[in-house]
Coordinates of C-alpha atoms and ligand atoms in Angstrom, one line a residue:
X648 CA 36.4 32.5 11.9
X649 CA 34.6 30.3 14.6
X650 CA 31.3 31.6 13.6
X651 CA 31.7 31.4 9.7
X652 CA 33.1 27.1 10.7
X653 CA 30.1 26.6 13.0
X654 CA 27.6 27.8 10.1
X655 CA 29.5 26.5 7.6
X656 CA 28.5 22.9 9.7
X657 CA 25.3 23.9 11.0
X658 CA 24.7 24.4 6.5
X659 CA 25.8 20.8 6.3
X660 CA 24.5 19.4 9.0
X661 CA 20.8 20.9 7.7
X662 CA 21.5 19.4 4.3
X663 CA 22.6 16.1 5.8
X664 CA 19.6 16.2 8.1
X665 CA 17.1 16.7 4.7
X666 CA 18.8 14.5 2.7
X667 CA 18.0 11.7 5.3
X668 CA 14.8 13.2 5.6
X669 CA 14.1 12.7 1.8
X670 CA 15.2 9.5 1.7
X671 CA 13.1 8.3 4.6
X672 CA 9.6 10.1 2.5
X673 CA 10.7 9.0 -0.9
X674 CA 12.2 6.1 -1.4
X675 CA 12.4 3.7 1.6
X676 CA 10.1 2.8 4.0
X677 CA 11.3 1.5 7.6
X678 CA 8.0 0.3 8.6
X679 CA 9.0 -2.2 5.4
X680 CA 12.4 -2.4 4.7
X681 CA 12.5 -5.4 3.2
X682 CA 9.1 -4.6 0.6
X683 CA 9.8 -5.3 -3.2
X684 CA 8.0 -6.8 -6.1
X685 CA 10.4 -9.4 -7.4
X686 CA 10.1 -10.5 -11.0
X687 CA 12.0 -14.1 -11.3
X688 CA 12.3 -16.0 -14.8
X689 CA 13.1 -19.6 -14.7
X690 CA 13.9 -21.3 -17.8
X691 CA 12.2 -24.8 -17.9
X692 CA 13.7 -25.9 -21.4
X693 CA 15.3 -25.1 -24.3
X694 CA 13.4 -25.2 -27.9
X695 CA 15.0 -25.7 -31.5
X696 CA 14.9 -21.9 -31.2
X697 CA 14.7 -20.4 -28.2
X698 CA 13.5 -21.4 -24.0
X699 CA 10.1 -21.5 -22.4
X700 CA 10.4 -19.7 -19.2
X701 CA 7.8 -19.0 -16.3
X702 CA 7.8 -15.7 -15.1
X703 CA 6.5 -15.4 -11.4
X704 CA 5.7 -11.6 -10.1
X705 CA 6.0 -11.6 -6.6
X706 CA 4.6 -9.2 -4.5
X707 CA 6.9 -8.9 -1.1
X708 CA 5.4 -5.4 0.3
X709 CA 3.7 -6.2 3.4
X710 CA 0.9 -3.3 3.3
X711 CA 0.9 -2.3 -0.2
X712 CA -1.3 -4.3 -2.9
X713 CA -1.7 -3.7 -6.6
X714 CA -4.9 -2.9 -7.4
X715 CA -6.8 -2.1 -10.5
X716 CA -6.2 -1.9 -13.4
X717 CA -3.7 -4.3 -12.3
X718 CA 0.2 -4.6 -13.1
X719 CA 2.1 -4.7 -16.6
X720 CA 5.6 -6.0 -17.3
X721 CA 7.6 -4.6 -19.8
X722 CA 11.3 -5.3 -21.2
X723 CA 13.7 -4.8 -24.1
X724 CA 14.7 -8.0 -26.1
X725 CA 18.2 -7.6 -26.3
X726 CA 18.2 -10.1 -29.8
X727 CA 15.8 -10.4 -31.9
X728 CA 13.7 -12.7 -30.0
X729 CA 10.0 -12.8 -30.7
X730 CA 7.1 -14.6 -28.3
X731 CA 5.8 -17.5 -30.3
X732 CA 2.7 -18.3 -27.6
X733 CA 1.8 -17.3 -23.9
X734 CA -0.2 -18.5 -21.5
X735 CA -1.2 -16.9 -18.1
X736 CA -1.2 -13.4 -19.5
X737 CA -0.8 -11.8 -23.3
X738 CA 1.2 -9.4 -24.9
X739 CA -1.0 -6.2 -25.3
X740 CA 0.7 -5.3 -28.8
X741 CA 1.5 -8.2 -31.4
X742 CA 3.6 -5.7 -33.5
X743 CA 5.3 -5.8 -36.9
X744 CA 5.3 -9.7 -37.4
X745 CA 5.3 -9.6 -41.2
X746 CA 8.7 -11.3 -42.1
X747 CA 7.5 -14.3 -40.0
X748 CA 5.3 -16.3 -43.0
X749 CA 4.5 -19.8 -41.7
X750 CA 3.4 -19.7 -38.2
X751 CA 2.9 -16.2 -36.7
X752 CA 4.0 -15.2 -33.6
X753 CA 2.4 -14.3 -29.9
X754 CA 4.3 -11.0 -30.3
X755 CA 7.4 -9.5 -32.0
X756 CA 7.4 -6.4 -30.4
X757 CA 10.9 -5.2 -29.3
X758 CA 9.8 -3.9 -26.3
X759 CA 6.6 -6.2 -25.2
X760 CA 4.5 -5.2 -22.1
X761 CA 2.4 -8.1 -20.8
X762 CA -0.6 -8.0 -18.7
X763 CA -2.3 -10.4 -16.9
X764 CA -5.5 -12.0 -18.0
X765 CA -9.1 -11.8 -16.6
X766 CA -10.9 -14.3 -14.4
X767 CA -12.9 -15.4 -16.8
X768 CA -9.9 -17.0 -18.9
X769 CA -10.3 -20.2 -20.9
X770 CA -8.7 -23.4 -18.8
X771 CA -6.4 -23.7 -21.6
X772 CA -4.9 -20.7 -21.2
X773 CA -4.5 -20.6 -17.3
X774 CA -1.7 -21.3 -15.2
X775 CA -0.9 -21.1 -11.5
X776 CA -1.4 -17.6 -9.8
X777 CA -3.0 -16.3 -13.3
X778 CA -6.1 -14.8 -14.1
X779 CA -6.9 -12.3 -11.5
X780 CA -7.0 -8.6 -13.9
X781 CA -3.1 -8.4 -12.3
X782 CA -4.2 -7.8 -8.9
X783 CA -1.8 -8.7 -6.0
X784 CA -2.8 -8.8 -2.5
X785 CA -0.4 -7.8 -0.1
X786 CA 2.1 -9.5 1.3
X787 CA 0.7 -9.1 5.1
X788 CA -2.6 -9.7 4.3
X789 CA -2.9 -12.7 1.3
X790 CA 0.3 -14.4 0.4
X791 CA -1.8 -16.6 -1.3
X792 CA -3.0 -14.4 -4.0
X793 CA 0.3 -12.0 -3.7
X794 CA 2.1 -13.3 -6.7
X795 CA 1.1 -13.8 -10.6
X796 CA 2.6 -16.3 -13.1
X797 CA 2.5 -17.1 -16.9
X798 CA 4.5 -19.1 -19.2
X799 CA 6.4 -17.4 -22.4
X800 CA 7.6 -19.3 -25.2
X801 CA 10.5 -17.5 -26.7
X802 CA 12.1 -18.1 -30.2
X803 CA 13.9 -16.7 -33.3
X804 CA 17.4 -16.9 -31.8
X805 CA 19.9 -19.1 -33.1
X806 CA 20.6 -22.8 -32.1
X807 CA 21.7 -24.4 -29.1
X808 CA 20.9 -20.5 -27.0
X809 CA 21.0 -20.6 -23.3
X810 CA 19.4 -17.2 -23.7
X811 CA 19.7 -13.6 -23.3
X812 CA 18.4 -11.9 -20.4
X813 CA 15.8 -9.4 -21.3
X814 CA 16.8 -5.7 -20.1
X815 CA 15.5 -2.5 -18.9
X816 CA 12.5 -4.5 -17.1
X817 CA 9.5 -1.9 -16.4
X818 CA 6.7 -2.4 -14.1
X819 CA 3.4 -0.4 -13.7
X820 CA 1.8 -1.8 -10.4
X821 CA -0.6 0.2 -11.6
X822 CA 0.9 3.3 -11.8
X823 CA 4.5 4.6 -12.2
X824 CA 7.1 4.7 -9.4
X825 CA 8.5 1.3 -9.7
X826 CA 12.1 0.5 -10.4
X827 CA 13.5 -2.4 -11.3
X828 CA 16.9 -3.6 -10.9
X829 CA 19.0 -5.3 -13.8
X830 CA 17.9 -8.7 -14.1
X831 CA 20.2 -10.9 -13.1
X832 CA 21.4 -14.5 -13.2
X833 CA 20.9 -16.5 -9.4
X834 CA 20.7 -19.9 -8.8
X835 CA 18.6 -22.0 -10.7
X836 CA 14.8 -22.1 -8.4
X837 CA 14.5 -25.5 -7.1
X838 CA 11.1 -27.4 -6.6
X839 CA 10.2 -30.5 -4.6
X840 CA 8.3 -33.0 -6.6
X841 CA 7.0 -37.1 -5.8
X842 CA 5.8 -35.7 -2.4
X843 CA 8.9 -33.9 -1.5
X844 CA 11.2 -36.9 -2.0
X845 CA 12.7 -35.0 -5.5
X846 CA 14.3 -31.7 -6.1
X847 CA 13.9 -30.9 -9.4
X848 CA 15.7 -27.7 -10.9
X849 CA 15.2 -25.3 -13.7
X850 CA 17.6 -25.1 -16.4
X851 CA 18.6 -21.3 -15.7
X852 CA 16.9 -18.7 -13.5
X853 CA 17.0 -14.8 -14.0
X854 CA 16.0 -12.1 -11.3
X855 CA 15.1 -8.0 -10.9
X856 CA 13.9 -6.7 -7.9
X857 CA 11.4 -3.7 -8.4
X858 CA 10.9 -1.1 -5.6
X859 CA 8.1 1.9 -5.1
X860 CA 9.1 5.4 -4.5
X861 CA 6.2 7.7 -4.0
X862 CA 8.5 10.3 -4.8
X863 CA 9.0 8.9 -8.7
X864 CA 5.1 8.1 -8.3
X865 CA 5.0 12.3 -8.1
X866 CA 1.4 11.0 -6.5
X867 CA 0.0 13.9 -4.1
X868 CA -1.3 12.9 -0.9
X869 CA -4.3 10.9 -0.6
X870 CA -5.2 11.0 2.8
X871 CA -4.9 12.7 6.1
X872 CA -5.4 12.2 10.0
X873 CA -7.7 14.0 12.3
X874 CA -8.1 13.0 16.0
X875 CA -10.3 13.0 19.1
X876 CA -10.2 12.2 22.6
X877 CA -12.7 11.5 25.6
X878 CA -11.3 14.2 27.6
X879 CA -11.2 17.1 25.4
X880 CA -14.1 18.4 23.3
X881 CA -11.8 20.0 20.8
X882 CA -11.6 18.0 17.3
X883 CA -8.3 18.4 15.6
X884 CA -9.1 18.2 12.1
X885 CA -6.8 17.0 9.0
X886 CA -4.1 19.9 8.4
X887 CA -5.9 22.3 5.8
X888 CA -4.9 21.7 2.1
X889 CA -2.8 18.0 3.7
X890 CA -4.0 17.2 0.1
X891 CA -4.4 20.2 -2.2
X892 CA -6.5 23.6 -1.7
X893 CA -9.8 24.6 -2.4
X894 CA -9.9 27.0 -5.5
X895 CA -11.4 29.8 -4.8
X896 CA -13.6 30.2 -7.3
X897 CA -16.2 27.8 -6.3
X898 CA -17.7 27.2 -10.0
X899 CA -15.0 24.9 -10.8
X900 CA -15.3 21.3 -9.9
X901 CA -12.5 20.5 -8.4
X902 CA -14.5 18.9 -5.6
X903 CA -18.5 19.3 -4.6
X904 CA -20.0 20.8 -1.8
X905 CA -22.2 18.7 0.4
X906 CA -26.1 19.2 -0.4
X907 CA -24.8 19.9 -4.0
X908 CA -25.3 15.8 -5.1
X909 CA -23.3 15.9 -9.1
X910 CA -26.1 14.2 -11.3
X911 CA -23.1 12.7 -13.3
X912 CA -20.3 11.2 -11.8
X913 CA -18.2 10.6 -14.7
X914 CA -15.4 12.0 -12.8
X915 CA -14.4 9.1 -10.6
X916 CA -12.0 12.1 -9.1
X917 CA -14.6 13.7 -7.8
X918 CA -14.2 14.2 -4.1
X919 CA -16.5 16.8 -1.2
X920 CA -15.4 19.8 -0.5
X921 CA -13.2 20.0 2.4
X922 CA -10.3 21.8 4.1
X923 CA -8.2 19.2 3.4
X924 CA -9.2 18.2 0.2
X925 CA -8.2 14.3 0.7
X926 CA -10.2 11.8 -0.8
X927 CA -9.3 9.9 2.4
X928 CA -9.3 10.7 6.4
X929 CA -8.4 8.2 9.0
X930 CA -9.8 9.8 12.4
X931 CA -8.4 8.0 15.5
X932 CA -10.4 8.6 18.6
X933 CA -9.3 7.8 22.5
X934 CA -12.4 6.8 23.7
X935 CA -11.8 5.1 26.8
X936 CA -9.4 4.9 29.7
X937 CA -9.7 2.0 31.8
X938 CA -7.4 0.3 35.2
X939 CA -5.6 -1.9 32.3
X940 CA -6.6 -0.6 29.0
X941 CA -7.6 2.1 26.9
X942 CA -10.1 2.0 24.0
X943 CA -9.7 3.8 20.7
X944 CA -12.3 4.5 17.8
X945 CA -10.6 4.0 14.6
X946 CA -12.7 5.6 11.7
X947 CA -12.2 5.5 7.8
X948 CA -13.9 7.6 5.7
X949 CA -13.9 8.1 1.9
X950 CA -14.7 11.3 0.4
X951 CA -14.8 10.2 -3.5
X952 CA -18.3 10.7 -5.2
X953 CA -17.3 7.5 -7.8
X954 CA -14.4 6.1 -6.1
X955 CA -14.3 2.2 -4.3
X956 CA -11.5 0.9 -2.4
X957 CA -11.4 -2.6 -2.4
X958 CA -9.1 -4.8 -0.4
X959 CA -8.2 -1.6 1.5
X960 CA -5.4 -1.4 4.4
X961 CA -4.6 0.7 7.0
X962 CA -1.2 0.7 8.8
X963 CA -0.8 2.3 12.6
X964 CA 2.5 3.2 14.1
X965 CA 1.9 3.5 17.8
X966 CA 4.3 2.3 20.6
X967 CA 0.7 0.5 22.3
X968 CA 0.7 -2.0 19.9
X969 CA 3.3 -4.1 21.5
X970 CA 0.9 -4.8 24.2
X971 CA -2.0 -7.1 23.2
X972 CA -4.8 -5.6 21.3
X973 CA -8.2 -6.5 20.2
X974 CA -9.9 -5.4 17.2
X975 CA -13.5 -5.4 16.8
X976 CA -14.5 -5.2 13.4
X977 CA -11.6 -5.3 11.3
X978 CA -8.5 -8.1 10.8
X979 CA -5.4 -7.0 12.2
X980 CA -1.5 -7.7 12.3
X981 CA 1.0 -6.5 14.2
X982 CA 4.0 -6.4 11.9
X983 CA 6.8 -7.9 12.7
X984 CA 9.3 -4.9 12.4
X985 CA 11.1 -3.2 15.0
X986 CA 8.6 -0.5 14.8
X987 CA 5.4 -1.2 16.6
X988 CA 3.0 -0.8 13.6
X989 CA -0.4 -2.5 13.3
X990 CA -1.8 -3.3 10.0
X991 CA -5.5 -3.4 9.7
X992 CA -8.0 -4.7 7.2
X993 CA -12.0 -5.2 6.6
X994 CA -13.2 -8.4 6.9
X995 CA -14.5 -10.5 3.9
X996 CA -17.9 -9.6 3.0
X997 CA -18.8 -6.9 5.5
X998 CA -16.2 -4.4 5.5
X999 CA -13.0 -5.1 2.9
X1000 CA -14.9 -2.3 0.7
X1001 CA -14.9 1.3 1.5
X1002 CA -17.3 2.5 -0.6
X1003 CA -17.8 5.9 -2.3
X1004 CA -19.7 8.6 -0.9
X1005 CA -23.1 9.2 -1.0
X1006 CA -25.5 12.1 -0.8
X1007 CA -25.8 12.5 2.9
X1008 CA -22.8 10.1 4.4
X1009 CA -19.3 9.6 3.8
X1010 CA -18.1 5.9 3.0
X1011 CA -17.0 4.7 5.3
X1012 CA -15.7 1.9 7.8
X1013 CA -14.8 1.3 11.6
X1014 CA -13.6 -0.7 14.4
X1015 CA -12.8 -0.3 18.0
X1016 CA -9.6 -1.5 19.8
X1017 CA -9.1 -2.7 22.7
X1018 CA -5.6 -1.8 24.2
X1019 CA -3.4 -3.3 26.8
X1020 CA -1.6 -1.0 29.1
X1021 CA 1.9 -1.3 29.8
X1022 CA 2.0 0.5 33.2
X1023 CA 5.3 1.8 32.7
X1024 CA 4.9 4.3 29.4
X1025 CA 0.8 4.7 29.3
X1026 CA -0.1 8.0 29.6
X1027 CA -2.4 10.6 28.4
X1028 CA -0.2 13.3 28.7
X1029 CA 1.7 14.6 25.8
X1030 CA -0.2 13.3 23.0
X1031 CA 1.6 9.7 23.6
X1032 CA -1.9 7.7 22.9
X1033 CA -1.9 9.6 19.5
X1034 CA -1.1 7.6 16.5
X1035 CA 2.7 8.3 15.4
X1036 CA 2.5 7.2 11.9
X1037 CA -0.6 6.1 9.6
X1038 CA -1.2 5.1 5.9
X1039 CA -3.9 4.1 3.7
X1040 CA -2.5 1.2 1.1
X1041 CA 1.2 2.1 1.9
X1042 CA 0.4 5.8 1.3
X1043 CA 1.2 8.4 4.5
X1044 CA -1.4 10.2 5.6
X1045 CA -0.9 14.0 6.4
X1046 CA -0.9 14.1 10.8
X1047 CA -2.1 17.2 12.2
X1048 CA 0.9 19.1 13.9
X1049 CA 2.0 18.5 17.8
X1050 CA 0.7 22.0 18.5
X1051 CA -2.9 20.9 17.5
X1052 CA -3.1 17.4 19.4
X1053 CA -6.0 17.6 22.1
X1054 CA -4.7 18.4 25.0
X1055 CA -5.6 17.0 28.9
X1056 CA -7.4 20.2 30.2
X1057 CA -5.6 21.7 32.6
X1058 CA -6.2 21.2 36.6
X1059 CA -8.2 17.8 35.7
X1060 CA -6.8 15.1 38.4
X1061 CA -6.0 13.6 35.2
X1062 CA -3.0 15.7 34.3
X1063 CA -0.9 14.4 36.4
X1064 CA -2.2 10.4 36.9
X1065 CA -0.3 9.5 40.0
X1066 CA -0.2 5.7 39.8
X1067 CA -2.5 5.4 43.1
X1068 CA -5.2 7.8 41.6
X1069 CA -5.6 4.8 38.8
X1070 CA -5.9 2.4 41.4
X1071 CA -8.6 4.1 43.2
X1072 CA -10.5 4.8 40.0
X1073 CA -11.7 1.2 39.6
X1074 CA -14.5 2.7 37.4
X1075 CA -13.3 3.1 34.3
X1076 CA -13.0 7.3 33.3
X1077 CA -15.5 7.4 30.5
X1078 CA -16.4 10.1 28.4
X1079 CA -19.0 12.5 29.8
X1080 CA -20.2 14.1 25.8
X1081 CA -20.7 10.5 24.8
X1082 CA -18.1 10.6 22.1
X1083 CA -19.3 7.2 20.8
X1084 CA -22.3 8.7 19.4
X1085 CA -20.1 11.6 17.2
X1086 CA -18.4 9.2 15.7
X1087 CA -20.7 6.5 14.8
X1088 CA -21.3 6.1 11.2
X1089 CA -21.5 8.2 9.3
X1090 CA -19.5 10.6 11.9
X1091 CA -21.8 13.5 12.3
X1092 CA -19.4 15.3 14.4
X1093 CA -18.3 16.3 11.4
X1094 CA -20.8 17.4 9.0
X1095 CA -20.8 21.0 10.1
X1096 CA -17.5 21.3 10.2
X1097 CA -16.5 20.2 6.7
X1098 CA -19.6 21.9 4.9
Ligands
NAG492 C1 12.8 -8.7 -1.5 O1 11.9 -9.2 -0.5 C2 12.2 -10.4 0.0 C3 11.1 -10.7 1.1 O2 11.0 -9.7 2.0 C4 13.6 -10.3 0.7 O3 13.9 -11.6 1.2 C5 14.6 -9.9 -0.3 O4 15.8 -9.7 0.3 C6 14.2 -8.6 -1.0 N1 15.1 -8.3 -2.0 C7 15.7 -7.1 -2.1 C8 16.7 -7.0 -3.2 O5 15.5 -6.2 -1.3
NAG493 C1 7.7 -4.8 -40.8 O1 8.9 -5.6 -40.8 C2 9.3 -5.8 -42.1 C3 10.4 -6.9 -42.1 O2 11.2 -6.7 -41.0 C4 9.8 -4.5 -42.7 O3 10.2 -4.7 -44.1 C5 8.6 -3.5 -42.7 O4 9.0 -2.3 -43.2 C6 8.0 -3.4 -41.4 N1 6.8 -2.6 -41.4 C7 6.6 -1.6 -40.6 C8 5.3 -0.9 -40.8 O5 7.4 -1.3 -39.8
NAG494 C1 -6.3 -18.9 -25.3 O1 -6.0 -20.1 -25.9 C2 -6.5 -20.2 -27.2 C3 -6.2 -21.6 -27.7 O2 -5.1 -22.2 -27.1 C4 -5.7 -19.2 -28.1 O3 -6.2 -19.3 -29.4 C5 -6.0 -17.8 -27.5 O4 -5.2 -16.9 -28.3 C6 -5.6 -17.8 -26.1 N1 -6.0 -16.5 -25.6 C7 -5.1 -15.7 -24.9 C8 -5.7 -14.4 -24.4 O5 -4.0 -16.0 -24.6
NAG495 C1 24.3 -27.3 -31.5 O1 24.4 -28.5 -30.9 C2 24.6 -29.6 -31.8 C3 24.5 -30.9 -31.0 O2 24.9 -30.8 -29.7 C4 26.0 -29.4 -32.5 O3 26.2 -30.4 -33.4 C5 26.0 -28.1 -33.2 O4 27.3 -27.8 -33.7 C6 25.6 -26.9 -32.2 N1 25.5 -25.7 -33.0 C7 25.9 -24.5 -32.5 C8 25.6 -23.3 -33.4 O5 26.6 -24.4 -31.5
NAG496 C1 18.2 0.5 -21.2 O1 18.2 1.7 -20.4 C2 19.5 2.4 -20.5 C3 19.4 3.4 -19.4 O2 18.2 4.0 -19.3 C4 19.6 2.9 -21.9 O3 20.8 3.6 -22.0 C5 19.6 1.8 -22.8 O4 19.6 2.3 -24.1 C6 18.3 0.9 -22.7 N1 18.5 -0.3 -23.5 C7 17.6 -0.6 -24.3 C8 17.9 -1.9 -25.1 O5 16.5 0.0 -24.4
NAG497 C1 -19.1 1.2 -5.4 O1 -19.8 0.3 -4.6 C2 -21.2 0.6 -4.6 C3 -21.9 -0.4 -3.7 O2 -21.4 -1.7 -3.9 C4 -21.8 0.5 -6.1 O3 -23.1 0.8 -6.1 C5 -21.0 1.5 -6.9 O4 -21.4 1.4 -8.3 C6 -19.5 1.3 -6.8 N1 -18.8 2.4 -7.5 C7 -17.9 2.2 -8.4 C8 -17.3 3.4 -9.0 O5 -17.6 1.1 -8.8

């Protein structure tokens, strides 16, 4: 009896324990709990037959950016409202306008999806936060250029409307994996005008509040982790297949073997051969220990033959980053979340691209960081200095297992660093394989090991 009860909960207990697990991978994030894309309509004023409204997309996530081919916007009319003009963006379909004789209409699509325009717009068809292909920075990184507008004039309803709030709002940001919530009436947005001595308000405001799931996104992995250290020669390399397998049969071009240089790369899927198979590896390598401060090599490399990432990110979870850091080559951001997670960037001009690989080298980008010791957790025992979490544009990447971290050798005097031992040691413990040179760019270190 006591056996069956106490399997009986150990059953539930699993279950319970994986449905939390689920939820944690799939659908919300703690290192952003508060991310969304929020889509807000404000109606400025009412027309003979319809509203104009202005339709602000607002990208909240803190690490995650919608990048090319940018976002769309989609909704059900729930009358038989039709878009007389637009400005900011266009409706990609005009549909079946042919009852509609005199003046003809933006759109009369049921079911419009809206994109945003290009750089290049006309003035006249420009408003605020328009016109960038519907690319939003991040949150984190741009606020700036983290939201899009455009204006919608709306019409064929009857007289005197206050509207109907459109339904079932979709977003694509590029991709699927967004859902939106039911838009909703809030209070009417309020703007201050003559210098901040008015507030003016719009007539009627509607809101829906769109969240990603890389679980709906049915996305495989895009990336992976390997890691390094000064004190143990041993690499540990991504997890094999963190982001599909090799076939077997190597005739297929699933991805290319070094040396092997595809002529055409119309393919932008195209990615080297690896055990891992990611288009991306983050490798973070301890580098240095010093009296106050450890130094880590944090390397990005891109394995796509016809692939750019622009505007890139890169988010760390490691409990060192609530000690001051410096980063070398890249902008950086500790988060503000109880988690201590440090978001990364390139810098303007020099590094914000990862660019494809080439014949001979990976694409790829760098930075050291200097780290801040907090005497009282530092150690390089037990795999502690080892990141805990990483993504690549709010994707996870695939960490090597416990079992496979480097380890201290054993019987070095720094196994067990006896606080006075670091005192002593005023010269800083440096590497004696010069680590620096396997992973400068590209990281050769690795070339033989990922023929
Ligand atoms: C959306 O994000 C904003 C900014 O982080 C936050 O204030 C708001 O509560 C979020 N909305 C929802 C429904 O989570
Ligand atoms: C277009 O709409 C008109 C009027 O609503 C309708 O008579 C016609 O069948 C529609 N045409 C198509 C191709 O759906
Ligand atoms: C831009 O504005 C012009 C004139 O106002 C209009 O004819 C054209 O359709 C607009 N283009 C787009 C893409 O909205
Ligand atoms: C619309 O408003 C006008 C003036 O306020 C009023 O005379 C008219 O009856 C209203 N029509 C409808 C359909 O409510
Ligand atoms: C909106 O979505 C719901 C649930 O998916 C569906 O039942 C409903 O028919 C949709 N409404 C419209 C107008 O498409
Ligand atoms: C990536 O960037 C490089 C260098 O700027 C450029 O030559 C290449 O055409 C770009 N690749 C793609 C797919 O846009």
């Amino acid at each position: 009896m006591d056996s069956m009860a106490s399997s009986a909960f150990r059953y539930q207990w699993t279950l319970l324990f994986l449905i939390a697990l689920s939820r944690i991978s799939d659908c919300y994030d703690p290192l952003d709990p508060n991310g969304n894309i929020t889509v807000t309509f404000d109606i400025k004023k009412y027309t003979i037959d319809g509203y104009v409204a202005r339709v602000m997309i607002q990208n909240y996530y803190q690490y995650r950016h919608v990048d090319n081919p940018g976002w769309k916007l989609g909704w059900t009319w729930e009358k038989n409202e039709v878009i007389w003009s637009m400005s900011g963006a266009f409706s990609v379909q005009q549909g079946n306008c042919s009852s509609f004789k005199f003046q003809v209409p933006h759109s009369c699509k049921k079911d419009p999806v809206i994109v945003d325009l290009m750089p290049d717009a006309q003035p006249q068809n420009r408003t605020d936060g328009c016109c960038s292909g519907g690319i939003l920075a991040a949150w984190a990184i741009n606020p700036l250029m983290s939201y899009s507008s455009f204006e919608v004039t709306v019409g064929n309803l009857e007289q005197n409307t206050t509207g109907y709030r459109p339904l079932n709002l979709t977003l694509m940001a590029p991709g699927p994996g967004y859902t939106c919530s039911q838009v909703m009436d809030i209070d009417p947005t309020v703007s201050s005008v003559i210098g901040g001595r008015r507030q003016e308000q719009v007539f009627r405001t509607w809101r829906s509040t769109c969240t990603y799931s890389s679980f709906l996104a049915k996305k495989p992995p895009v990336c992976c982790v390997s890691l390094s250290t000064f004190y143990n020669p041993t690499i540990t390399s991504c997890p094999s297949c963190s982001c599909g397998c090799r076939v077997a049969d190597e005739l297929t071009t699933s991805c290319v073997r070094q040396g092997s240089f595809p002529s055409n790369l119309l393919d932008a899927e195209l990615v080297r051969c690896t055990n891992h198979m990611c288009p991306l590896r983050v490798h973070w390598h301890i580098k240095k220990n010093y009296v106050d401060r450890w130094r880590v090599k944090l390397t990005i490399s891109n394995y796509n033959y016809g692939k750019n990432y622009s505007d890139w990110n890169v988010l760390v979870q490691h409990p060192g980053f609530s000690q001051p850091a410096t980063t070398y080559s890249f902008n950086n951001k500790v988060l503000p979340t109880s988690e201590e997670v440090a978001l990364f960037w390139g810098i303007f001009s020099y590094n914000s691209e990862l660019v494809q690989a080439g014949e001979n080298q990976l694409g790829s980008v760098s930075t050291e960081i200097l780290l801040q010791k907090d005497s009282k957790s530092f150690t390089l025992r037990n795999g502690w200095a080892l990141p805990r979490r990483i993504y690549f544009n709010g994707e996870n990447c695939q960490m090597p297992l416990p079992d496979n971290f480097p380890m201290l050798p054993n019987g070095s005097p720094m196994t067990k660093p006896s606080h006075s031992q670091f005192v002593l040691l005023t010269v800083e413990i440096t590497d004696p394989g010069d680590e620096t040179e396997a992973f400068s760019d590209p990281p050769s270190g690795f070339a033989q090991e990922f023929i």
